[in-house]
């Protein structure tokens, strides 16, 4: 069995079924992101408090298992140097 093809088919089906972690943020969400206006989710219903992140300008952020497309663009727009690592 080719596990890469199997994983791809499974994730593609999850996304087709509405899996929230496979849906990237919209252009509007990206365009309106600033230090006062953003929501960064790592759980389904509660966003990360802004004070947990502080000023991200120039900071290096590594996103592990973060390939869904939600956190990386927001962190980058907030000034972080972002690297995403995902299968």
N, CA, C and O atoms as a printed pandas DataFrame, in Angstrom:
     atom_number atom_name residue_name chain_id  residue_number  x_coord  y_coord  z_coord
0              1         N          UNK        A               1    0.839   -1.184    0.000
1              2        CA          UNK        A               1    0.000    0.000    0.000
2              3         C          UNK        A               1    0.884    1.247    0.000
3              4         O          UNK        A               1    1.861    1.326    0.745
4              5         N          UNK        A               2    0.542    2.185   -0.814
5              6        CA          UNK        A               2    1.259    3.461   -0.865
6              7         C          UNK        A               2    0.638    4.398    0.165
7              8         O          UNK        A               2   -0.420    4.980   -0.071
8              9         N          UNK        A               3    1.306    4.539    1.310
9             10        CA          UNK        A               3    0.725    5.316    2.398
10            11         C          UNK        A               3    0.590    6.800    2.053
11            12         O          UNK        A               3   -0.294    7.470    2.587
12            13         N          UNK        A               4    1.441    7.328    1.176
13            14        CA          UNK        A               4    1.322    8.737    0.796
14            15         C          UNK        A               4    0.013    8.954    0.035
15            16         O          UNK        A               4   -0.711    9.910    0.315
16            17         N          UNK        A               5   -0.294    8.090   -0.911
17            18        CA          UNK        A               5   -1.548    8.210   -1.660
18            19         C          UNK        A               5   -2.757    8.015   -0.744
19            20         O          UNK        A               5   -3.762    8.714   -0.873
20            21         N          UNK        A               6   -2.650    7.062    0.178
21            22        CA          UNK        A               6   -3.743    6.802    1.118
22            23         C          UNK        A               6   -3.972    8.016    2.022
23            24         O          UNK        A               6   -5.112    8.429    2.233
24            25         N          UNK        A               7   -2.896    8.582    2.549
25            26        CA          UNK        A               7   -3.020    9.772    3.396
26            27         C          UNK        A               7   -3.619   10.939    2.618
27            28         O          UNK        A               7   -4.492   11.644    3.125
28            29         N          UNK        A               8   -3.151   11.141    1.386
29            30        CA          UNK        A               8   -3.673   12.228    0.556
30            31         C          UNK        A               8   -5.167   12.059    0.318
31            32         O          UNK        A               8   -5.934   13.013    0.452
32            33         N          UNK        A               9   -5.575   10.863   -0.029
33            34        CA          UNK        A               9   -6.996   10.603   -0.280
34            35         C          UNK        A               9   -7.824   10.838    0.987
35            36         O          UNK        A               9   -8.924   11.387    0.920
36            37         N          UNK        A              10   -7.300   10.426    2.123
37            38        CA          UNK        A              10   -8.016   10.608    3.389
38            39         C          UNK        A              10   -8.165   12.085    3.722
39            40         O          UNK        A              10   -9.262   12.541    4.047
40            41         N          UNK        A              11   -7.065   12.839    3.645
41            42        CA          UNK        A              11   -7.116   14.273    3.955
42            43         C          UNK        A              11   -8.002   15.001    2.955
43            44         O          UNK        A              11   -8.784   15.868    3.345
44            45         N          UNK        A              12   -7.894   14.663    1.672
45            46        CA          UNK        A              12   -8.763   15.286    0.665
46            47         C          UNK        A              12  -10.235   15.059    0.994
47            48         O          UNK        A              12  -11.055   15.960    0.817
48            49         N          UNK        A              13  -10.573   13.874    1.467
49            50        CA          UNK        A              13  -11.966   13.584    1.821
50            51         C          UNK        A              13  -12.387   14.372    3.055
51            52         O          UNK        A              13  -13.498   14.900    3.111
52            53         N          UNK        A              14  -11.502   14.449    4.038
53            54        CA          UNK        A              14  -11.817   15.244    5.229
54            55         C          UNK        A              14  -12.112   16.694    4.847
55            56         O          UNK        A              14  -13.063   17.295    5.347
56            57         N          UNK        A              15  -11.285   17.252    3.953
57            58        CA          UNK        A              15  -11.481   18.637    3.516
58            59         C          UNK        A              15  -12.809   18.768    2.771
59            60         O          UNK        A              15  -13.553   19.723    2.990
60            61         N          UNK        A              16  -13.102   17.822    1.904
61            62        CA          UNK        A              16  -14.376   17.844    1.177
62            63         C          UNK        A              16  -15.564   17.772    2.135
63            64         O          UNK        A              16  -16.633   18.314    1.854
64            65         N          UNK        A              17  -15.369   17.100    3.264
65            66        CA          UNK        A              17  -16.418   16.975    4.273
66            67         C          UNK        A              17  -16.487   18.176    5.217
67            68         O          UNK        A              17  -17.336   18.217    6.108
68            69         N          UNK        A              18  -15.585   19.165    5.021
69            70        CA          UNK        A              18  -15.639   20.381    5.826
70            71         C          UNK        A              18  -14.670   20.446    6.990
71            72         O          UNK        A              18  -14.839   21.281    7.879
72            73         N          UNK        A              19  -13.664   19.594    7.012
73            74        CA          UNK        A              19  -12.673   19.580    8.101
74            75         C          UNK        A              19  -12.030   20.949    8.227
75            76         O          UNK        A              19  -11.374   21.410    7.294
76            77         N          UNK        A              20  -12.208   21.610    9.366
77            78        CA          UNK        A              20  -11.768   22.997    9.519
78            79         C          UNK        A              20  -10.258   23.187    9.420
79            80         O          UNK        A              20   -9.810   24.261    9.016
80            81         N          UNK        A              21   -9.472   22.200    9.769
81            82        CA          UNK        A              21   -8.014   22.372    9.773
82            83         C          UNK        A              21   -7.421   22.249    8.374
83            84         O          UNK        A              21   -6.223   22.471    8.195
84            85         N          UNK        A              22   -8.216   21.909    7.403
85            86        CA          UNK        A              22   -7.734   21.838    6.031
86            87         C          UNK        A              22   -8.162   23.028    5.193
87            88         O          UNK        A              22   -7.874   23.082    3.997
88            89         N          UNK        A              23   -8.843   23.979    5.808
89            90        CA          UNK        A              23   -9.362   25.130    5.084
90            91         C          UNK        A              23   -8.481   26.352    5.369
91            92         O          UNK        A              23   -8.398   26.796    6.514
92            93         N          UNK        A              24   -7.822   26.900    4.339
93            94        CA          UNK        A              24   -6.989   28.084    4.566
94            95         C          UNK        A              24   -7.829   29.308    4.911
95            96         O          UNK        A              24   -9.028   29.347    4.636
96            97         N          UNK        A              25   -7.192   30.302    5.512
97            98        CA          UNK        A              25   -7.906   31.545    5.786
98            99         C          UNK        A              25   -8.220   32.218    4.453
99           100         O          UNK        A              25   -7.606   31.919    3.429
100          101         N          UNK        A              26   -9.181   33.126    4.488
101          102        CA          UNK        A              26   -9.567   33.846    3.272
102          103         C          UNK        A              26   -8.623   35.020    3.035
103          104         O          UNK        A              26   -7.875   35.426    3.925
104          105         N          UNK        A              27   -8.675   35.551    1.829
105          106        CA          UNK        A              27   -7.878   36.744    1.524
106          107         C          UNK        A              27   -8.285   37.900    2.439
107          108         O          UNK        A              27   -7.435   38.649    2.920
108          109         N          UNK        A              28   -9.588   38.036    2.673
109          110        CA          UNK        A              28  -10.050   39.124    3.540
110          111         C          UNK        A              28   -9.519   38.975    4.961
111          112         O          UNK        A              28   -9.114   39.960    5.579
112          113         N          UNK        A              29   -9.517   37.738    5.488
113          114        CA          UNK        A              29   -8.957   37.528    6.823
114          115         C          UNK        A              29   -7.492   37.947    6.853
115          116         O          UNK        A              29   -7.045   38.593    7.801
116          117         N          UNK        A              30   -6.753   37.579    5.818
117          118        CA          UNK        A              30   -5.343   37.963    5.750
118          119         C          UNK        A              30   -5.196   39.479    5.637
119          120         O          UNK        A              30   -4.408   40.087    6.362
120          121         N          UNK        A              31   -5.954   40.084    4.728
121          122        CA          UNK        A              31   -5.831   41.515    4.450
122          123         C          UNK        A              31   -6.165   42.374    5.662
123          124         O          UNK        A              31   -5.583   43.444    5.837
124          125         N          UNK        A              32   -7.093   41.923    6.500
125          126        CA          UNK        A              32   -7.499   42.726    7.654
126          127         C          UNK        A              32   -6.735   42.388    8.928
127          128         O          UNK        A              32   -6.982   42.985    9.977
128          129         N          UNK        A              33   -5.809   41.434    8.845
129          130        CA          UNK        A              33   -5.014   41.059   10.021
130          131         C          UNK        A              33   -4.061   42.185   10.388
131          132         O          UNK        A              33   -3.306   42.682    9.553
132          133         N          UNK        A              34   -4.112   42.570   11.642
133          134        CA          UNK        A              34   -3.122   43.479   12.212
134          135         C          UNK        A              34   -3.011   43.157   13.696
135          136         O          UNK        A              34   -3.711   42.269   14.182
136          137         N          UNK        A              35   -2.151   43.853   14.424
137          138        CA          UNK        A              35   -1.884   43.486   15.816
138          139         C          UNK        A              35   -3.120   43.568   16.715
139          140         O          UNK        A              35   -3.151   42.945   17.776
140          141         N          UNK        A              36   -4.127   44.323   16.307
141          142        CA          UNK        A              36   -5.351   44.420   17.099
142          143         C          UNK        A              36   -6.481   43.555   16.556
143          144         O          UNK        A              36   -7.459   43.298   17.258
144          145         N          UNK        A              37   -6.354   43.107   15.319
145          146        CA          UNK        A              37   -7.453   42.405   14.667
146          147         C          UNK        A              37   -6.971   41.093   14.052
147          148         O          UNK        A              37   -6.567   41.050   12.891
148          149         N          UNK        A              38   -7.020   40.045   14.836
149          150        CA          UNK        A              38   -6.725   38.714   14.315
150          151         C          UNK        A              38   -7.260   37.679   15.283
151          152         O          UNK        A              38   -7.453   37.948   16.469
152          153         N          UNK        A              39   -7.494   36.492   14.753
153          154        CA          UNK        A              39   -7.874   35.349   15.578
154          155         C          UNK        A              39   -7.009   34.183   15.125
155          156         O          UNK        A              39   -7.035   33.790   13.959
156          157         N          UNK        A              40   -6.253   33.644   16.049
157          158        CA          UNK        A              40   -5.370   32.525   15.765
158          159         C          UNK        A              40   -5.887   31.334   16.543
159          160         O          UNK        A              40   -5.889   31.341   17.774
160          161         N          UNK        A              41   -6.330   30.302   15.821
161          162        CA          UNK        A              41   -6.929   29.135   16.456
162          163         C          UNK        A              41   -5.987   27.941   16.430
163          164         O          UNK        A              41   -5.401   27.626   15.394
164          165         N          UNK        A              42   -5.845   27.280   17.569
165          166        CA          UNK        A              42   -5.142   26.002   17.647
166          167         C          UNK        A              42   -6.052   24.947   18.267
167          168         O          UNK        A              42   -5.675   23.783   18.405
168          169         N          UNK        A              43   -7.253   25.374   18.637
169          170        CA          UNK        A              43   -8.331   24.487   19.066
170          171         C          UNK        A              43   -9.563   24.901   18.267
171          172         O          UNK        A              43   -9.590   26.002   17.717
172          173         N          UNK        A              44  -10.566   24.060   18.190
173          174        CA          UNK        A              44  -11.709   24.384   17.323
174          175         C          UNK        A              44  -12.508   25.629   17.688
175          176         O          UNK        A              44  -13.085   26.255   16.799
176          177         N          UNK        A              45  -12.562   26.013   18.957
177          178        CA          UNK        A              45  -13.520   27.048   19.331
178          179         C          UNK        A              45  -12.945   28.263   20.052
179          180         O          UNK        A              45  -13.637   29.274   20.172
180          181         N          UNK        A              46  -11.717   28.205   20.530
181          182        CA          UNK        A              46  -11.185   29.317   21.317
182          183         C          UNK        A              46   -9.874   29.801   20.721
183          184         O          UNK        A              46   -8.942   29.023   20.521
184          185         N          UNK        A              47   -9.816   31.104   20.438
185          186        CA          UNK        A              47   -8.601   31.651   19.841
186          187         C          UNK        A              47   -7.532   31.884   20.915
187          188         O          UNK        A              47   -7.830   32.015   22.102
188          189         N          UNK        A              48   -6.298   31.930   20.462
189          190        CA          UNK        A              48   -5.163   32.176   21.354
190          191         C          UNK        A              48   -5.228   33.637   21.810
191          192         O          UNK        A              48   -5.372   34.532   20.976
192          193         N          UNK        A              49   -5.125   33.894   23.121
193          194        CA          UNK        A              49   -5.119   35.288   23.594
194          195         C          UNK        A              49   -3.933   36.056   22.999
195          196         O          UNK        A              49   -2.818   35.535   22.945
196          197         N          UNK        A              50   -4.172   37.274   22.562
197          198        CA          UNK        A              50   -3.124   38.086   21.948
198          199         C          UNK        A              50   -1.925   38.259   22.878
199          200         O          UNK        A              50   -0.784   38.290   22.417
200          201         N          UNK        A              51   -2.172   38.369   24.167
201          202        CA          UNK        A              51   -1.055   38.591   25.100
202          203         C          UNK        A              51   -0.104   37.398   25.158
203          204         O          UNK        A              51    1.049   37.555   25.560
204          205         N          UNK        A              52   -0.559   36.219   24.768
205          206        CA          UNK        A              52    0.325   35.054   24.743
206          207         C          UNK        A              52    1.408   35.208   23.679
207          208         O          UNK        A              52    2.517   34.700   23.841
208          209         N          UNK        A              53    1.089   35.902   22.601
209          210        CA          UNK        A              53    2.026   36.032   21.491
210          211         C          UNK        A              53    2.906   37.266   21.588
211          212         O          UNK        A              53    4.056   37.248   21.148
212          213         N          UNK        A              54    2.374   38.332   22.160
213          214        CA          UNK        A              54    3.144   39.571   22.242
214          215         C          UNK        A              54    3.450   40.125   20.858
215          216         O          UNK        A              54    2.748   39.839   19.888
216          217         N          UNK        A              55    4.507   40.919   20.787
217          218        CA          UNK        A              55    4.929   41.515   19.522
218          219         C          UNK        A              55    5.714   40.478   18.737
219          220         O          UNK        A              55    6.757   40.015   19.200
220          221         N          UNK        A              56    5.238   40.110   17.572
221          222        CA          UNK        A              56    5.870   39.067   16.768
222          223         C          UNK        A              56    6.864   39.610   15.742
223          224         O          UNK        A              56    7.534   38.828   15.068
224          225         N          UNK        A              57    6.971   40.908   15.614
225          226        CA          UNK        A              57    7.847   41.503   14.599
226          227         C          UNK        A              57    9.275   40.984   14.746
227          228         O          UNK        A              57    9.912   41.151   15.785
228          229         N          UNK        A              58    9.759   40.350   13.677
229          230        CA          UNK        A              58   11.121   39.863   13.640
230          231         C          UNK        A              58   11.389   38.557   14.358
231          232         O          UNK        A              58   12.504   38.040   14.294
232          233         N          UNK        A              59   10.400   38.015   15.035
233          234        CA          UNK        A              59   10.602   36.751   15.751
234          235         C          UNK        A              59   10.500   35.582   14.787
235          236         O          UNK        A              59    9.753   35.634   13.809
236          237         N          UNK        A              60   11.254   34.532   15.067
237          238        CA          UNK        A              60   11.210   33.316   14.252
238          239         C          UNK        A              60   10.192   32.363   14.863
239          240         O          UNK        A              60   10.238   32.072   16.058
240          241         N          UNK        A              61    9.272   31.879   14.030
241          242        CA          UNK        A              61    8.219   30.974   14.486
242          243         C          UNK        A              61    8.267   29.709   13.631
243          244         O          UNK        A              61    8.303   29.774   12.402
244          245         N          UNK        A              62    8.267   28.563   14.300
245          246        CA          UNK        A              62    8.223   27.281   13.618
246          247         C          UNK        A              62    6.848   26.670   13.846
247          248         O          UNK        A              62    6.454   26.424   14.986
248          249         N          UNK        A              63    6.126   26.426   12.774
249          250        CA          UNK        A              63    4.815   25.797   12.866
250          251         C          UNK        A              63    4.941   24.324   12.523
251          252         O          UNK        A              63    5.141   23.970   11.361
252          253         N          UNK        A              64    4.826   23.471   13.517
253          254        CA          UNK        A              64    4.896   22.026   13.298
254          255         C          UNK        A              64    3.486   21.475   13.130
255          256         O          UNK        A              64    2.589   21.828   13.896
256          257         N          UNK        A              65    3.284   20.626   12.151
257          258        CA          UNK        A              65    1.962   20.082   11.832
258          259         C          UNK        A              65    0.982   21.224   11.589
259          260         O          UNK        A              65   -0.154   21.192   12.062
260          261         N          UNK        A              66    1.434   22.235   10.847
261          262        CA          UNK        A              66    0.652   23.455   10.645
262          263         C          UNK        A              66    0.366   23.710    9.171
263          264         O          UNK        A              66    0.285   24.862    8.746
264          265         N          UNK        A              67    0.216   22.666    8.405
265          266        CA          UNK        A              67    0.045   22.810    6.969
266          267         C          UNK        A              67   -1.345   23.159    6.493
267          268         O          UNK        A              67   -1.571   23.250    5.286
268          269         N          UNK        A              68   -2.288   23.360    7.401
269          270        CA          UNK        A              68   -3.655   23.656    6.988
270          271         C          UNK        A              68   -3.850   25.033    6.402
271          272         O          UNK        A              68   -4.832   25.271    5.698
272          273         N          UNK        A              69   -2.947   25.935    6.673
273          274        CA          UNK        A              69   -3.023   27.256    6.061
274          275         C          UNK        A              69   -3.682   28.320    6.897
275          276         O          UNK        A              69   -4.016   29.382    6.371
276          277         N          UNK        A              70   -3.887   28.079    8.190
277          278        CA          UNK        A              70   -4.533   29.099    9.004
278          279         C          UNK        A              70   -3.525   29.965    9.776
279          280         O          UNK        A              70   -3.560   31.190    9.671
280          281         N          UNK        A              71   -2.646   29.351   10.535
281          282        CA          UNK        A              71   -1.790   30.096   11.449
282          283         C          UNK        A              71   -0.622   30.801   10.754
283          284         O          UNK        A              71   -0.330   31.957   11.059
284          285         N          UNK        A              72    0.042   30.117    9.831
285          286        CA          UNK        A              72    1.233   30.674    9.194
286          287         C          UNK        A              72    1.025   32.038    8.566
287          288         O          UNK        A              72    1.797   32.952    8.854
288          289         N          UNK        A              73    0.009   32.223    7.716
289          290        CA          UNK        A              73   -0.196   33.538    7.104
290          291         C          UNK        A              73   -0.486   34.634    8.133
291          292         O          UNK        A              73   -0.027   35.766    7.977
292          293         N          UNK        A              74   -1.230   34.313    9.162
293          294        CA          UNK        A              74   -1.533   35.312   10.189
294          295         C          UNK        A              74   -0.265   35.714   10.928
295          296         O          UNK        A              74   -0.009   36.901   11.131
296          297         N          UNK        A              75    0.531   34.723   11.333
297          298        CA          UNK        A              75    1.775   35.015   12.039
298          299         C          UNK        A              75    2.725   35.842   11.169
299          300         O          UNK        A              75    3.371   36.768   11.660
300          301         N          UNK        A              76    2.808   35.507    9.882
301          302        CA          UNK        A              76    3.659   36.269    8.969
302          303         C          UNK        A              76    3.164   37.702    8.817
303          304         O          UNK        A              76    3.964   38.637    8.813
304          305         N          UNK        A              77    1.858   37.879    8.693
305          306        CA          UNK        A              77    1.294   39.231    8.557
306          307         C          UNK        A              77    1.554   40.056    9.805
307          308         O          UNK        A              77    1.637   41.282    9.734
308          309         N          UNK        A              78    1.683   39.386   10.957
309          310        CA          UNK        A              78    1.985   40.083   12.207
310          311         C          UNK        A              78    3.477   40.359   12.368
311          312         O          UNK        A              78    3.906   40.895   13.390
312          313         N          UNK        A              79    4.273   39.989   11.352
313          314        CA          UNK        A              79    5.682   40.348   11.347
314          315         C          UNK        A              79    6.661   39.245   11.671
315          316         O          UNK        A              79    7.870   39.475   11.672
316          317         N          UNK        A              80    6.166   38.049   11.948
317          318        CA          UNK        A              80    7.061   36.938   12.289
318          319         C          UNK        A              80    7.698   36.364   11.024
319          320         O          UNK        A              80    7.139   36.449    9.930
320          321         N          UNK        A              81    8.873   35.784   11.201
321          322        CA          UNK        A              81    9.516   35.017   10.144
322          323         C          UNK        A              81    9.076   33.573   10.364
323          324         O          UNK        A              81    9.516   32.925   11.314
324          325         N          UNK        A              82    8.209   33.068    9.486
325          326        CA          UNK        A              82    7.500   31.811    9.731
326          327         C          UNK        A              82    8.022   30.694    8.839
327          328         O          UNK        A              82    8.209   30.870    7.635
328          329         N          UNK        A              83    8.253   29.543    9.456
329          330        CA          UNK        A              83    8.569   28.315    8.735
330          331         C          UNK        A              83    7.512   27.285    9.113
331          332         O          UNK        A              83    7.278   27.033   10.295
332          333         N          UNK        A              84    6.875   26.690    8.104
333          334        CA          UNK        A              84    5.864   25.672    8.358
334          335         C          UNK        A              84    6.436   24.312    7.993
335          336         O          UNK        A              84    7.029   24.132    6.929
336          337         N          UNK        A              85    6.246   23.359    8.900
337          338        CA          UNK        A              85    6.719   21.992    8.683
338          339         C          UNK        A              85    5.528   21.067    8.849
339          340         O          UNK        A              85    4.924   20.989    9.919
340          341         N          UNK        A              86    5.202   20.371    7.776
341          342        CA          UNK        A              86    4.094   19.433    7.824
342          343         C          UNK        A              86    4.347   18.371    6.778
343          344         O          UNK        A              86    5.082   18.604    5.818
344          345         N          UNK        A              87    3.756   17.231    6.949
345          346        CA          UNK        A              87    3.910   16.167    5.972
346          347         C          UNK        A              87    3.178   16.560    4.729
347          348         O          UNK        A              87    3.168   15.808    3.754
